[in-house]
PDB file of C-alpha atoms and ligand atoms in Angstrom:
ATOM      1  CA  MET X   1      93.675  66.176 194.823  1.00  0.00           C
ATOM      2  CA  ARG X   2      92.024  68.076 191.997  1.00  0.00           C
ATOM      3  CA  LYS X   3      91.537  71.767 192.790  1.00  0.00           C
ATOM      4  CA  PRO X   4      87.888  72.820 192.302  1.00  0.00           C
ATOM      5  CA  PHE X   5      87.330  74.848 189.128  1.00  0.00           C
ATOM      6  CA  VAL X   6      84.324  77.170 189.104  1.00  0.00           C
ATOM      7  CA  ALA X   7      83.648  79.123 185.932  1.00  0.00           C
ATOM      8  CA  GLY X   8      80.974  81.576 184.844  1.00  0.00           C
ATOM      9  CA  ASN X   9      79.747  81.517 181.250  1.00  0.00           C
ATOM     10  CA  TRP X  10      78.129  84.888 180.648  1.00  0.00           C
ATOM     11  CA  LYS X  11      76.893  83.859 177.186  1.00  0.00           C
ATOM     12  CA  MET X  12      75.509  86.824 175.162  1.00  0.00           C
ATOM     13  CA  ASN X  13      74.829  88.959 178.240  1.00  0.00           C
ATOM     14  CA  THR X  14      76.121  92.139 179.950  1.00  0.00           C
ATOM     15  CA  ASP X  15      77.071  95.476 178.394  1.00  0.00           C
ATOM     16  CA  SER X  16      80.045  97.822 178.658  1.00  0.00           C
ATOM     17  CA  SER X  17      79.177  99.008 182.170  1.00  0.00           C
ATOM     18  CA  SER X  18      77.539  95.902 183.669  1.00  0.00           C
ATOM     19  CA  CYS X  19      80.496  93.683 182.648  1.00  0.00           C
ATOM     20  CA  VAL X  20      82.802  95.928 184.698  1.00  0.00           C
ATOM     21  CA  GLU X  21      80.401  96.059 187.647  1.00  0.00           C
ATOM     22  CA  LEU X  22      80.035  92.267 187.636  1.00  0.00           C
ATOM     23  CA  SER X  23      83.817  91.763 187.349  1.00  0.00           C
ATOM     24  CA  GLU X  24      84.497  94.125 190.239  1.00  0.00           C
ATOM     25  CA  GLY X  25      81.911  92.383 192.386  1.00  0.00           C
ATOM     26  CA  ILE X  26      83.437  88.976 191.670  1.00  0.00           C
ATOM     27  CA  ALA X  27      86.995  90.261 192.130  1.00  0.00           C
ATOM     28  CA  SER X  28      86.269  91.790 195.512  1.00  0.00           C
ATOM     29  CA  GLY X  29      84.705  88.595 196.840  1.00  0.00           C
ATOM     30  CA  ALA X  30      86.806  85.953 195.141  1.00  0.00           C
ATOM     31  CA  THR X  31      90.377  87.128 195.586  1.00  0.00           C
ATOM     32  CA  GLU X  32      91.298  84.910 198.508  1.00  0.00           C
ATOM     33  CA  THR X  33      89.295  81.830 197.611  1.00  0.00           C
ATOM     34  CA  ALA X  34      90.340  82.059 193.982  1.00  0.00           C
ATOM     35  CA  SER X  35      93.992  81.823 194.760  1.00  0.00           C
ATOM     36  CA  ALA X  36      93.855  79.365 197.630  1.00  0.00           C
ATOM     37  CA  LYS X  37      91.054  76.852 197.307  1.00  0.00           C
ATOM     38  CA  ALA X  38      89.623  77.068 193.822  1.00  0.00           C
ATOM     39  CA  THR X  39      90.388  78.048 190.264  1.00  0.00           C
ATOM     40  CA  VAL X  40      87.876  80.706 189.258  1.00  0.00           C
ATOM     41  CA  ALA X  41      87.302  81.942 185.717  1.00  0.00           C
ATOM     42  CA  VAL X  42      84.739  83.964 183.791  1.00  0.00           C
ATOM     43  CA  PHE X  43      83.829  83.755 180.107  1.00  0.00           C
ATOM     44  CA  PRO X  44      82.448  87.120 178.938  1.00  0.00           C
ATOM     45  CA  PRO X  45      81.411  88.012 175.376  1.00  0.00           C
ATOM     46  CA  PHE X  46      84.411  88.694 173.062  1.00  0.00           C
ATOM     47  CA  VAL X  47      83.927  92.468 172.912  1.00  0.00           C
ATOM     48  CA  TYR X  48      84.063  92.871 176.688  1.00  0.00           C
ATOM     49  CA  LEU X  49      87.130  90.666 177.303  1.00  0.00           C
ATOM     50  CA  PRO X  50      89.612  93.578 177.617  1.00  0.00           C
ATOM     51  CA  SER X  51      87.337  95.532 180.006  1.00  0.00           C
ATOM     52  CA  VAL X  52      86.774  92.431 182.146  1.00  0.00           C
ATOM     53  CA  ILE X  53      90.483  91.586 182.251  1.00  0.00           C
ATOM     54  CA  LYS X  54      91.212  95.168 183.355  1.00  0.00           C
ATOM     55  CA  ALA X  55      88.432  95.220 185.958  1.00  0.00           C
ATOM     56  CA  LEU X  56      89.546  91.884 187.459  1.00  0.00           C
ATOM     57  CA  GLY X  57      93.032  93.321 187.873  1.00  0.00           C
ATOM     58  CA  THR X  58      95.176  91.243 190.215  1.00  0.00           C
ATOM     59  CA  SER X  59      92.254  89.260 191.638  1.00  0.00           C
ATOM     60  CA  ASN X  60      93.390  85.815 190.431  1.00  0.00           C
ATOM     61  CA  VAL X  61      90.106  85.358 188.626  1.00  0.00           C
ATOM     62  CA  SER X  62      91.046  84.136 185.154  1.00  0.00           C
ATOM     63  CA  VAL X  63      89.331  85.021 181.937  1.00  0.00           C
ATOM     64  CA  GLY X  64      88.403  82.908 178.945  1.00  0.00           C
ATOM     65  CA  ALA X  65      86.585  83.240 175.633  1.00  0.00           C
ATOM     66  CA  GLN X  66      83.326  81.466 174.835  1.00  0.00           C
ATOM     67  CA  ASP X  67      84.593  80.336 171.436  1.00  0.00           C
ATOM     68  CA  VAL X  68      87.542  80.641 169.046  1.00  0.00           C
ATOM     69  CA  TYR X  69      88.374  79.878 165.418  1.00  0.00           C
ATOM     70  CA  PHE X  70      91.010  77.267 164.631  1.00  0.00           C
ATOM     71  CA  GLU X  71      92.943  79.148 161.925  1.00  0.00           C
ATOM     72  CA  ALA X  72      95.841  81.396 163.002  1.00  0.00           C
ATOM     73  CA  ASN X  73      94.899  84.457 160.924  1.00  0.00           C
ATOM     74  CA  GLY X  74      93.710  85.506 157.473  1.00  0.00           C
ATOM     75  CA  ALA X  75      90.492  85.850 155.526  1.00  0.00           C
ATOM     76  CA  PHE X  76      88.011  84.506 158.088  1.00  0.00           C
ATOM     77  CA  THR X  77      85.582  87.394 158.460  1.00  0.00           C
ATOM     78  CA  GLY X  78      84.059  87.663 161.904  1.00  0.00           C
ATOM     79  CA  GLU X  79      86.318  85.091 163.533  1.00  0.00           C
ATOM     80  CA  ILE X  80      88.789  85.424 166.437  1.00  0.00           C
ATOM     81  CA  SER X  81      92.041  83.456 166.730  1.00  0.00           C
ATOM     82  CA  THR X  82      93.780  81.925 169.723  1.00  0.00           C
ATOM     83  CA  SER X  83      96.713  84.332 169.325  1.00  0.00           C
ATOM     84  CA  MET X  84      94.324  87.296 169.611  1.00  0.00           C
ATOM     85  CA  LEU X  85      92.874  85.839 172.796  1.00  0.00           C
ATOM     86  CA  LYS X  86      96.321  85.137 174.206  1.00  0.00           C
ATOM     87  CA  ASP X  87      97.468  88.631 173.206  1.00  0.00           C
ATOM     88  CA  ILE X  88      94.815  90.347 175.343  1.00  0.00           C
ATOM     89  CA  GLY X  89      95.359  88.117 178.385  1.00  0.00           C
ATOM     90  CA  CYS X  90      92.911  85.218 178.136  1.00  0.00           C
ATOM     91  CA  THR X  91      93.779  81.930 179.812  1.00  0.00           C
ATOM     92  CA  TYR X  92      90.885  79.632 178.834  1.00  0.00           C
ATOM     93  CA  CYS X  93      88.543  78.973 175.942  1.00  0.00           C
ATOM     94  CA  LEU X  94      85.236  77.088 175.887  1.00  0.00           C
ATOM     95  CA  CYS X  95      85.059  74.575 173.033  1.00  0.00           C
ATOM     96  CA  GLY X  96      81.861  72.872 171.952  1.00  0.00           C
ATOM     97  CA  HIS X  97      79.421  74.501 174.357  1.00  0.00           C
ATOM     98  CA  SER X  98      75.994  72.954 173.797  1.00  0.00           C
ATOM     99  CA  GLU X  99      74.618  76.201 172.392  1.00  0.00           C
ATOM    100  CA  ARG X 100      77.374  76.193 169.765  1.00  0.00           C
ATOM    101  CA  ARG X 101      76.653  72.536 168.996  1.00  0.00           C
ATOM    102  CA  HIS X 102      72.883  72.731 168.895  1.00  0.00           C
ATOM    103  CA  VAL X 103      72.044  76.367 168.069  1.00  0.00           C
ATOM    104  CA  ILE X 104      74.984  77.312 165.817  1.00  0.00           C
ATOM    105  CA  GLY X 105      75.475  73.774 164.436  1.00  0.00           C
ATOM    106  CA  GLU X 106      79.121  73.048 165.277  1.00  0.00           C
ATOM    107  CA  THR X 107      80.256  69.501 164.538  1.00  0.00           C
ATOM    108  CA  ASP X 108      82.566  67.269 166.583  1.00  0.00           C
ATOM    109  CA  GLU X 109      85.181  67.678 163.819  1.00  0.00           C
ATOM    110  CA  LEU X 110      85.118  71.495 164.039  1.00  0.00           C
ATOM    111  CA  ILE X 111      85.214  71.358 167.834  1.00  0.00           C
ATOM    112  CA  ASN X 112      88.242  69.042 167.657  1.00  0.00           C
ATOM    113  CA  LYS X 113      90.068  71.608 165.492  1.00  0.00           C
ATOM    114  CA  LYS X 114      89.200  74.326 168.009  1.00  0.00           C
ATOM    115  CA  VAL X 115      90.459  72.250 170.956  1.00  0.00           C
ATOM    116  CA  ALA X 116      93.735  71.503 169.154  1.00  0.00           C
ATOM    117  CA  ALA X 117      94.202  75.145 168.098  1.00  0.00           C
ATOM    118  CA  THR X 118      93.459  76.357 171.621  1.00  0.00           C
ATOM    119  CA  ILE X 119      96.196  74.155 173.080  1.00  0.00           C
ATOM    120  CA  ALA X 120      98.633  74.985 170.269  1.00  0.00           C
ATOM    121  CA  GLY X 121      97.956  78.671 170.942  1.00  0.00           C
ATOM    122  CA  GLY X 122      98.871  78.347 174.610  1.00  0.00           C
ATOM    123  CA  LEU X 123      95.345  78.539 176.014  1.00  0.00           C
ATOM    124  CA  LEU X 124      93.508  75.960 178.115  1.00  0.00           C
ATOM    125  CA  PRO X 125      90.362  74.479 176.542  1.00  0.00           C
ATOM    126  CA  VAL X 126      87.213  73.592 178.424  1.00  0.00           C
ATOM    127  CA  LEU X 127      85.618  70.915 176.219  1.00  0.00           C
ATOM    128  CA  CYS X 128      81.863  70.753 176.810  1.00  0.00           C
ATOM    129  CA  VAL X 129      79.979  67.499 176.291  1.00  0.00           C
ATOM    130  CA  GLY X 130      76.482  66.343 177.134  1.00  0.00           C
ATOM    131  CA  GLU X 131      73.360  64.646 175.863  1.00  0.00           C
ATOM    132  CA  LEU X 132      69.982  65.971 174.732  1.00  0.00           C
ATOM    133  CA  LEU X 133      66.869  64.945 176.697  1.00  0.00           C
ATOM    134  CA  SER X 134      65.804  62.619 173.858  1.00  0.00           C
ATOM    135  CA  GLU X 135      69.223  60.952 173.961  1.00  0.00           C
ATOM    136  CA  ARG X 136      69.008  60.446 177.741  1.00  0.00           C
ATOM    137  CA  GLU X 137      65.501  59.031 177.401  1.00  0.00           C
ATOM    138  CA  ALA X 138      66.798  56.624 174.745  1.00  0.00           C
ATOM    139  CA  SER X 139      69.596  55.527 177.142  1.00  0.00           C
ATOM    140  CA  LYS X 140      72.168  57.012 174.774  1.00  0.00           C
ATOM    141  CA  THR X 141      73.971  59.294 177.282  1.00  0.00           C
ATOM    142  CA  ASN X 142      77.154  57.231 177.444  1.00  0.00           C
ATOM    143  CA  ASP X 143      77.251  56.795 173.649  1.00  0.00           C
ATOM    144  CA  VAL X 144      76.889  60.540 173.061  1.00  0.00           C
ATOM    145  CA  VAL X 145      79.510  61.472 175.631  1.00  0.00           C
ATOM    146  CA  THR X 146      81.884  58.826 174.235  1.00  0.00           C
ATOM    147  CA  ARG X 147      81.505  60.163 170.701  1.00  0.00           C
ATOM    148  CA  GLN X 148      81.956  63.791 171.790  1.00  0.00           C
ATOM    149  CA  LEU X 149      85.061  62.983 173.837  1.00  0.00           C
ATOM    150  CA  GLU X 150      86.699  60.644 171.329  1.00  0.00           C
ATOM    151  CA  LYS X 151      86.107  63.029 168.440  1.00  0.00           C
ATOM    152  CA  GLY X 152      86.754  66.177 170.484  1.00  0.00           C
ATOM    153  CA  LEU X 153      90.144  64.909 171.682  1.00  0.00           C
ATOM    154  CA  ALA X 154      91.093  63.064 168.467  1.00  0.00           C
ATOM    155  CA  GLY X 155      94.761  63.335 167.582  1.00  0.00           C
ATOM    156  CA  LEU X 156      95.786  64.890 170.905  1.00  0.00           C
ATOM    157  CA  SER X 157      98.761  63.371 172.695  1.00  0.00           C
ATOM    158  CA  GLU X 158      98.473  62.643 176.415  1.00  0.00           C
ATOM    159  CA  GLU X 159     100.554  65.720 177.175  1.00  0.00           C
ATOM    160  CA  LYS X 160      98.228  67.942 175.149  1.00  0.00           C
ATOM    161  CA  ALA X 161      95.073  66.304 176.490  1.00  0.00           C
ATOM    162  CA  SER X 162      96.248  67.027 180.033  1.00  0.00           C
ATOM    163  CA  ALA X 163      95.678  70.743 179.310  1.00  0.00           C
ATOM    164  CA  VAL X 164      91.943  70.108 178.865  1.00  0.00           C
ATOM    165  CA  THR X 165      89.136  70.535 181.382  1.00  0.00           C
ATOM    166  CA  ILE X 166      85.955  68.599 180.551  1.00  0.00           C
ATOM    167  CA  ALA X 167      82.561  70.137 181.300  1.00  0.00           C
ATOM    168  CA  TYR X 168      79.722  67.611 181.429  1.00  0.00           C
ATOM    169  CA  GLU X 169      76.602  69.603 180.674  1.00  0.00           C
ATOM    170  CA  PRO X 170      73.407  67.645 180.021  1.00  0.00           C
ATOM    171  CA  VAL X 171      71.628  69.825 177.465  1.00  0.00           C
ATOM    172  CA  TRP X 172      68.260  69.331 179.171  1.00  0.00           C
ATOM    173  CA  ALA X 173      69.666  70.967 182.313  1.00  0.00           C
ATOM    174  CA  ILE X 174      71.203  74.059 180.696  1.00  0.00           C
ATOM    175  CA  GLY X 175      69.212  77.223 181.311  1.00  0.00           C
ATOM    176  CA  THR X 176      66.111  75.212 182.163  1.00  0.00           C
ATOM    177  CA  GLY X 177      66.235  75.281 185.964  1.00  0.00           C
ATOM    178  CA  LEU X 178      66.360  71.466 185.853  1.00  0.00           C
ATOM    179  CA  THR X 179      69.568  70.336 187.540  1.00  0.00           C
ATOM    180  CA  ALA X 180      70.816  66.782 187.175  1.00  0.00           C
ATOM    181  CA  LYS X 181      70.537  64.939 190.488  1.00  0.00           C
ATOM    182  CA  PRO X 182      74.016  64.752 192.065  1.00  0.00           C
ATOM    183  CA  GLU X 183      74.006  60.935 191.635  1.00  0.00           C
ATOM    184  CA  GLN X 184      72.934  61.246 187.987  1.00  0.00           C
ATOM    185  CA  ALA X 185      75.791  63.682 187.299  1.00  0.00           C
ATOM    186  CA  GLN X 186      78.269  61.544 189.268  1.00  0.00           C
ATOM    187  CA  GLU X 187      77.375  58.496 187.184  1.00  0.00           C
ATOM    188  CA  VAL X 188      78.334  60.305 183.973  1.00  0.00           C
ATOM    189  CA  HIS X 189      81.437  61.921 185.511  1.00  0.00           C
ATOM    190  CA  ASP X 190      82.619  58.492 186.643  1.00  0.00           C
ATOM    191  CA  PHE X 191      81.964  57.158 183.133  1.00  0.00           C
ATOM    192  CA  ILE X 192      83.939  60.051 181.582  1.00  0.00           C
ATOM    193  CA  ARG X 193      86.885  59.484 183.916  1.00  0.00           C
ATOM    194  CA  LYS X 194      86.987  55.773 183.057  1.00  0.00           C
ATOM    195  CA  LEU X 195      86.774  56.609 179.368  1.00  0.00           C
ATOM    196  CA  LEU X 196      89.729  59.010 179.712  1.00  0.00           C
ATOM    197  CA  ALA X 197      91.674  56.274 181.499  1.00  0.00           C
ATOM    198  CA  ASN X 198      91.032  53.977 178.515  1.00  0.00           C
ATOM    199  CA  MET X 199      91.867  56.653 175.968  1.00  0.00           C
ATOM    200  CA  TYR X 200      95.026  57.809 177.772  1.00  0.00           C
ATOM    201  CA  SER X 201      96.069  56.577 181.213  1.00  0.00           C
ATOM    202  CA  ASP X 202      94.944  56.305 184.834  1.00  0.00           C
ATOM    203  CA  GLU X 203      97.271  59.209 185.663  1.00  0.00           C
ATOM    204  CA  LEU X 204      95.638  61.532 183.157  1.00  0.00           C
ATOM    205  CA  ALA X 205      92.136  60.448 184.188  1.00  0.00           C
ATOM    206  CA  GLU X 206      92.919  61.081 187.861  1.00  0.00           C
ATOM    207  CA  ALA X 207      94.409  64.508 187.191  1.00  0.00           C
ATOM    208  CA  ILE X 208      91.901  65.956 184.727  1.00  0.00           C
ATOM    209  CA  ARG X 209      89.130  68.151 186.092  1.00  0.00           C
ATOM    210  CA  ILE X 210      85.542  67.403 185.095  1.00  0.00           C
ATOM    211  CA  GLN X 211      83.074  70.215 185.730  1.00  0.00           C
ATOM    212  CA  TYR X 212      79.301  69.802 185.913  1.00  0.00           C
ATOM    213  CA  GLY X 213      77.136  72.402 184.189  1.00  0.00           C
ATOM    214  CA  GLY X 214      73.371  72.752 184.030  1.00  0.00           C
ATOM    215  CA  SER X 215      71.419  75.103 186.300  1.00  0.00           C
ATOM    216  CA  ALA X 216      74.062  75.101 189.030  1.00  0.00           C
ATOM    217  CA  LYS X 217      72.987  77.488 191.784  1.00  0.00           C
ATOM    218  CA  PRO X 218      74.058  78.532 195.289  1.00  0.00           C
ATOM    219  CA  ASP X 219      71.678  75.988 196.836  1.00  0.00           C
ATOM    220  CA  ASN X 220      72.863  72.960 194.851  1.00  0.00           C
ATOM    221  CA  ALA X 221      76.593  73.709 194.447  1.00  0.00           C
ATOM    222  CA  ALA X 222      77.728  71.952 197.614  1.00  0.00           C
ATOM    223  CA  GLU X 223      75.760  68.739 197.006  1.00  0.00           C
ATOM    224  CA  LEU X 224      76.991  68.505 193.422  1.00  0.00           C
ATOM    225  CA  MET X 225      80.579  69.151 194.522  1.00  0.00           C
ATOM    226  CA  ALA X 226      80.277  66.495 197.245  1.00  0.00           C
ATOM    227  CA  GLN X 227      80.299  63.847 194.501  1.00  0.00           C
ATOM    228  CA  PRO X 228      83.733  62.260 194.119  1.00  0.00           C
ATOM    229  CA  ASP X 229      84.118  62.893 190.388  1.00  0.00           C
ATOM    230  CA  ILE X 230      82.617  66.384 190.188  1.00  0.00           C
ATOM    231  CA  ASP X 231      85.589  68.746 190.291  1.00  0.00           C
ATOM    232  CA  GLY X 232      83.959  72.033 189.517  1.00  0.00           C
ATOM    233  CA  LEU X 233      80.970  73.838 188.072  1.00  0.00           C
ATOM    234  CA  LEU X 234      80.361  75.646 184.802  1.00  0.00           C
ATOM    235  CA  VAL X 235      77.680  78.171 185.639  1.00  0.00           C
ATOM    236  CA  GLY X 236      75.517  80.120 183.193  1.00  0.00           C
ATOM    237  CA  GLY X 237      72.580  82.130 184.528  1.00  0.00           C
ATOM    238  CA  ALA X 238      73.690  82.158 188.168  1.00  0.00           C
ATOM    239  CA  SER X 239      77.089  83.632 187.219  1.00  0.00           C
ATOM    240  CA  LEU X 240      75.515  86.892 186.056  1.00  0.00           C
ATOM    241  CA  LYS X 241      75.104  88.191 189.617  1.00  0.00           C
ATOM    242  CA  ALA X 242      78.254  88.527 191.712  1.00  0.00           C
ATOM    243  CA  ASP X 243      76.462  87.421 194.890  1.00  0.00           C
ATOM    244  CA  SER X 244      75.162  84.165 193.472  1.00  0.00           C
ATOM    245  CA  PHE X 245      78.419  83.349 191.663  1.00  0.00           C
ATOM    246  CA  LEU X 246      80.393  83.992 194.868  1.00  0.00           C
ATOM    247  CA  ALA X 247      77.944  81.821 196.826  1.00  0.00           C
ATOM    248  CA  ILE X 248      78.480  79.024 194.300  1.00  0.00           C
ATOM    249  CA  ILE X 249      82.254  79.327 194.721  1.00  0.00           C
ATOM    250  CA  GLN X 250      81.778  79.106 198.492  1.00  0.00           C
ATOM    251  CA  GLY X 251      79.601  76.034 198.046  1.00  0.00           C
ATOM    252  CA  ALA X 252      82.247  74.431 195.864  1.00  0.00           C
ATOM    253  CA  ILE X 253      85.182  74.703 198.287  1.00  0.00           C
TER     254      ILE X 253
HETATM  255  C1  LIG A   1      76.131  76.975 180.681  1.00  0.00           C
HETATM  256  O1  LIG A   1      75.904  77.967 179.993  1.00  0.00           O
HETATM  257  O2  LIG A   1      77.149  76.322 180.474  1.00  0.00           O
HETATM  258  C2  LIG A   1      75.174  76.623 181.735  1.00  0.00           C
HETATM  259  C3  LIG A   1      75.397  75.547 182.447  1.00  0.00           C
HETATM  260  O3  LIG A   1      74.092  77.441 181.897  1.00  0.00           O
HETATM  261  P1  LIG A   1      73.035  77.422 183.144  1.00  0.00           P
HETATM  262  O4  LIG A   1      73.859  77.399 184.411  1.00  0.00           O
HETATM  263  O5  LIG A   1      72.268  78.697 182.997  1.00  0.00           O
HETATM  264  O6  LIG A   1      72.211  76.208 183.017  1.00  0.00           O
END
């Protein structure tokens, strides 16, 4: 059985007081469920990571970064390394979120370096994949997801790949209010799991968690999670209010 994994991606939101307020709200509601029935994590902006880690205290809600650079240290102005993230208490790191692919322009090759560095640095990557609307309309979803997974995981041994969580996030559903129908998402999750079985093994494919992301909300969490290959949710907008994020966690367990 794969334990549900619900994560909140705060993107470029919150400030020094609202990040603490949001963390405290999540911590007070999620302590029991987080430890028993689900893995829960939040991904705040870099500058608020220490405050969020402190505010979450012993709640069992984990913390991750929204991005990382693949080099260990040195002359990389503006960048943050995995050892810095590990040093302050992060557990996870998003790699290849669609906004980094399509707004910032990250390539599959760069994302692959970030995934490998994240694992080498002792953090757990969440590798995000997903197609644009034009790619779905051109029946290219499986091709896009195959390319992103094969290139994103290139060079990783089975042992290393087992540290990865995959987030399937159709770009047309992110921040748009358009959620993929549960069956539509399940179809791609099933495809991803079969692809992982081909790339690695049935054991790895059965064990790895595949989250869905794209306008997940309290009122659609349970129906998405009812699908056999949807193991969790990566939540953007609806994770910025403790009540709605907690309701999503409840819907997911
Ligand atoms: C995301 O940022 O990964 C996301 C899925 O956002 P939203 O839930 O707002 O669509």
